[in-house]
């Protein structure tokens, strides 16, 4: 592997820093529906931790997750917000903040989180 050409990340946004560094090379990655995963696999007595470091896609995921009636089955969510991406609008930031409030009201613990890697 040549690490000088592997930027260790990608994004749904073509103007995200790592997408730009890669020359906007498109990569297909497997995806999963988190709401479906929770609905089909989580029991009420489970302790569920969700790490959300999805390179800008959190602005799509969290508003949907906040509308899921059983989102409170997630006990803790480590959320990395990519607010500095050029495509992230003020409306997106507001929607994410509102979603976090809704999830907190369902007792989802969302501590401050940032991963340097």
PDB file of C-alpha atoms in Angstrom:
ATOM      1  CA  UNK A   1       0.000   0.000   0.000  1.00  0.00           C
ATOM      2  CA  UNK A   2       1.238   3.470  -0.846  1.00  0.00           C
ATOM      3  CA  UNK A   3       0.082   5.674   2.048  1.00  0.00           C
ATOM      4  CA  UNK A   4       0.923   8.837   0.097  1.00  0.00           C
ATOM      5  CA  UNK A   5      -2.028   8.053  -2.168  1.00  0.00           C
ATOM      6  CA  UNK A   6      -4.354   6.665   0.474  1.00  0.00           C
ATOM      7  CA  UNK A   7      -6.022   9.492   2.328  1.00  0.00           C
ATOM      8  CA  UNK A   8      -7.706   7.202   4.840  1.00  0.00           C
ATOM      9  CA  UNK A   9     -11.136   8.559   4.231  1.00  0.00           C
ATOM     10  CA  UNK A  10     -13.805   9.455   1.818  1.00  0.00           C
ATOM     11  CA  UNK A  11     -17.127  11.223   1.975  1.00  0.00           C
ATOM     12  CA  UNK A  12     -20.548  11.557   0.423  1.00  0.00           C
ATOM     13  CA  UNK A  13     -19.456  15.142  -0.307  1.00  0.00           C
ATOM     14  CA  UNK A  14     -17.159  15.562  -3.312  1.00  0.00           C
ATOM     15  CA  UNK A  15     -15.651  18.707  -1.768  1.00  0.00           C
ATOM     16  CA  UNK A  16     -14.677  17.031   1.529  1.00  0.00           C
ATOM     17  CA  UNK A  17     -10.943  17.421   2.183  1.00  0.00           C
ATOM     18  CA  UNK A  18     -10.049  13.726   1.745  1.00  0.00           C
ATOM     19  CA  UNK A  19     -12.198  13.421  -1.379  1.00  0.00           C
ATOM     20  CA  UNK A  20     -10.349  16.384  -2.881  1.00  0.00           C
ATOM     21  CA  UNK A  21      -6.932  14.954  -1.872  1.00  0.00           C
ATOM     22  CA  UNK A  22      -7.788  11.661  -3.563  1.00  0.00           C
ATOM     23  CA  UNK A  23      -8.506  13.427  -6.842  1.00  0.00           C
ATOM     24  CA  UNK A  24     -12.213  12.715  -6.291  1.00  0.00           C
ATOM     25  CA  UNK A  25     -11.675   9.022  -6.948  1.00  0.00           C
ATOM     26  CA  UNK A  26     -15.023   7.283  -6.485  1.00  0.00           C
ATOM     27  CA  UNK A  27     -15.073   4.293  -4.181  1.00  0.00           C
ATOM     28  CA  UNK A  28     -18.012   1.983  -3.624  1.00  0.00           C
ATOM     29  CA  UNK A  29     -18.349   0.835  -0.039  1.00  0.00           C
ATOM     30  CA  UNK A  30     -20.879  -1.515   1.525  1.00  0.00           C
ATOM     31  CA  UNK A  31     -23.558   0.286   3.512  1.00  0.00           C
ATOM     32  CA  UNK A  32     -26.042  -0.751   6.154  1.00  0.00           C
ATOM     33  CA  UNK A  33     -29.308   0.772   7.310  1.00  0.00           C
ATOM     34  CA  UNK A  34     -28.648   1.582  10.977  1.00  0.00           C
ATOM     35  CA  UNK A  35     -32.335   1.936  11.803  1.00  0.00           C
ATOM     36  CA  UNK A  36     -33.047  -1.495  10.323  1.00  0.00           C
ATOM     37  CA  UNK A  37     -30.046  -2.957  12.159  1.00  0.00           C
ATOM     38  CA  UNK A  38     -31.341  -1.635  15.488  1.00  0.00           C
ATOM     39  CA  UNK A  39     -34.942  -2.647  14.800  1.00  0.00           C
ATOM     40  CA  UNK A  40     -34.032  -6.202  13.834  1.00  0.00           C
ATOM     41  CA  UNK A  41     -31.238  -6.949  16.306  1.00  0.00           C
ATOM     42  CA  UNK A  42     -31.443  -4.891  19.492  1.00  0.00           C
ATOM     43  CA  UNK A  43     -33.313  -6.073  22.558  1.00  0.00           C
ATOM     44  CA  UNK A  44     -34.558  -3.634  25.228  1.00  0.00           C
ATOM     45  CA  UNK A  45     -32.036  -4.926  27.804  1.00  0.00           C
ATOM     46  CA  UNK A  46     -29.027  -4.600  25.449  1.00  0.00           C
ATOM     47  CA  UNK A  47     -26.461  -1.850  25.969  1.00  0.00           C
ATOM     48  CA  UNK A  48     -25.912  -0.227  22.580  1.00  0.00           C
ATOM     49  CA  UNK A  49     -23.020   2.018  21.593  1.00  0.00           C
ATOM     50  CA  UNK A  50     -22.979   3.599  18.145  1.00  0.00           C
ATOM     51  CA  UNK A  51     -19.854   5.218  16.698  1.00  0.00           C
ATOM     52  CA  UNK A  52     -20.779   7.690  13.966  1.00  0.00           C
ATOM     53  CA  UNK A  53     -17.677   8.866  12.117  1.00  0.00           C
ATOM     54  CA  UNK A  54     -19.083   8.767   8.614  1.00  0.00           C
ATOM     55  CA  UNK A  55     -17.416  11.733   6.926  1.00  0.00           C
ATOM     56  CA  UNK A  56     -20.365  14.088   6.547  1.00  0.00           C
ATOM     57  CA  UNK A  57     -23.123  11.500   6.186  1.00  0.00           C
ATOM     58  CA  UNK A  58     -24.106  12.204   9.809  1.00  0.00           C
ATOM     59  CA  UNK A  59     -26.092  15.131   8.400  1.00  0.00           C
ATOM     60  CA  UNK A  60     -28.272  12.564   6.599  1.00  0.00           C
ATOM     61  CA  UNK A  61     -28.334   9.873   9.285  1.00  0.00           C
ATOM     62  CA  UNK A  62     -29.191  11.793  12.454  1.00  0.00           C
ATOM     63  CA  UNK A  63     -32.420  13.478  11.296  1.00  0.00           C
ATOM     64  CA  UNK A  64     -33.708  10.039  10.234  1.00  0.00           C
ATOM     65  CA  UNK A  65     -32.511   8.340  13.405  1.00  0.00           C
ATOM     66  CA  UNK A  66     -34.172  11.034  15.544  1.00  0.00           C
ATOM     67  CA  UNK A  67     -37.514  10.164  13.905  1.00  0.00           C
ATOM     68  CA  UNK A  68     -37.130   6.441  14.655  1.00  0.00           C
ATOM     69  CA  UNK A  69     -39.459   5.539  17.523  1.00  0.00           C
ATOM     70  CA  UNK A  70     -36.912   3.156  19.062  1.00  0.00           C
ATOM     71  CA  UNK A  71     -33.829   5.372  18.731  1.00  0.00           C
ATOM     72  CA  UNK A  72     -33.686   5.444  22.531  1.00  0.00           C
ATOM     73  CA  UNK A  73     -32.402   1.867  22.394  1.00  0.00           C
ATOM     74  CA  UNK A  74     -29.034   3.445  21.580  1.00  0.00           C
ATOM     75  CA  UNK A  75     -27.429   4.125  24.944  1.00  0.00           C
ATOM     76  CA  UNK A  76     -24.403   6.079  23.776  1.00  0.00           C
ATOM     77  CA  UNK A  77     -23.441   7.617  20.465  1.00  0.00           C
ATOM     78  CA  UNK A  78     -19.931   8.830  19.721  1.00  0.00           C
ATOM     79  CA  UNK A  79     -20.586  11.368  16.995  1.00  0.00           C
ATOM     80  CA  UNK A  80     -17.882  13.086  14.993  1.00  0.00           C
ATOM     81  CA  UNK A  81     -19.355  16.137  13.285  1.00  0.00           C
ATOM     82  CA  UNK A  82     -17.715  17.226  10.050  1.00  0.00           C
ATOM     83  CA  UNK A  83     -18.985  20.813  10.202  1.00  0.00           C
ATOM     84  CA  UNK A  84     -15.972  22.172   8.319  1.00  0.00           C
ATOM     85  CA  UNK A  85     -16.856  20.409   5.047  1.00  0.00           C
ATOM     86  CA  UNK A  86     -17.720  23.047   2.431  1.00  0.00           C
ATOM     87  CA  UNK A  87     -21.010  21.323   1.475  1.00  0.00           C
ATOM     88  CA  UNK A  88     -22.349  21.399   5.031  1.00  0.00           C
ATOM     89  CA  UNK A  89     -24.881  24.230   5.126  1.00  0.00           C
ATOM     90  CA  UNK A  90     -26.193  26.206   8.087  1.00  0.00           C
ATOM     91  CA  UNK A  91     -29.532  24.416   7.589  1.00  0.00           C
ATOM     92  CA  UNK A  92     -27.744  21.058   7.833  1.00  0.00           C
ATOM     93  CA  UNK A  93     -25.985  22.158  11.015  1.00  0.00           C
ATOM     94  CA  UNK A  94     -29.304  23.313  12.519  1.00  0.00           C
ATOM     95  CA  UNK A  95     -31.023  20.054  11.579  1.00  0.00           C
ATOM     96  CA  UNK A  96     -28.192  18.064  13.161  1.00  0.00           C
ATOM     97  CA  UNK A  97     -28.384  20.125  16.366  1.00  0.00           C
ATOM     98  CA  UNK A  98     -32.156  19.588  16.562  1.00  0.00           C
ATOM     99  CA  UNK A  99     -31.717  15.859  15.932  1.00  0.00           C
ATOM    100  CA  UNK A 100     -29.192  15.653  18.763  1.00  0.00           C
ATOM    101  CA  UNK A 101     -31.703  17.338  21.093  1.00  0.00           C
ATOM    102  CA  UNK A 102     -34.412  14.873  20.057  1.00  0.00           C
ATOM    103  CA  UNK A 103     -32.087  11.922  20.623  1.00  0.00           C
ATOM    104  CA  UNK A 104     -31.003  13.277  24.004  1.00  0.00           C
ATOM    105  CA  UNK A 105     -34.685  13.524  24.956  1.00  0.00           C
ATOM    106  CA  UNK A 106     -34.871   9.772  24.179  1.00  0.00           C
ATOM    107  CA  UNK A 107     -31.957   9.271  26.630  1.00  0.00           C
ATOM    108  CA  UNK A 108     -29.257   8.751  24.003  1.00  0.00           C
ATOM    109  CA  UNK A 109     -26.001   9.911  25.604  1.00  0.00           C
ATOM    110  CA  UNK A 110     -23.936  11.880  23.049  1.00  0.00           C
ATOM    111  CA  UNK A 111     -20.671  12.963  24.706  1.00  0.00           C
ATOM    112  CA  UNK A 112     -18.270  15.339  22.977  1.00  0.00           C
ATOM    113  CA  UNK A 113     -16.134  13.279  20.610  1.00  0.00           C
ATOM    114  CA  UNK A 114     -13.421  13.841  18.029  1.00  0.00           C
ATOM    115  CA  UNK A 115     -10.958  11.328  16.606  1.00  0.00           C
ATOM    116  CA  UNK A 116      -7.730  12.639  15.130  1.00  0.00           C
ATOM    117  CA  UNK A 117      -7.458   9.577  12.917  1.00  0.00           C
TER     118      UNK A 117
END
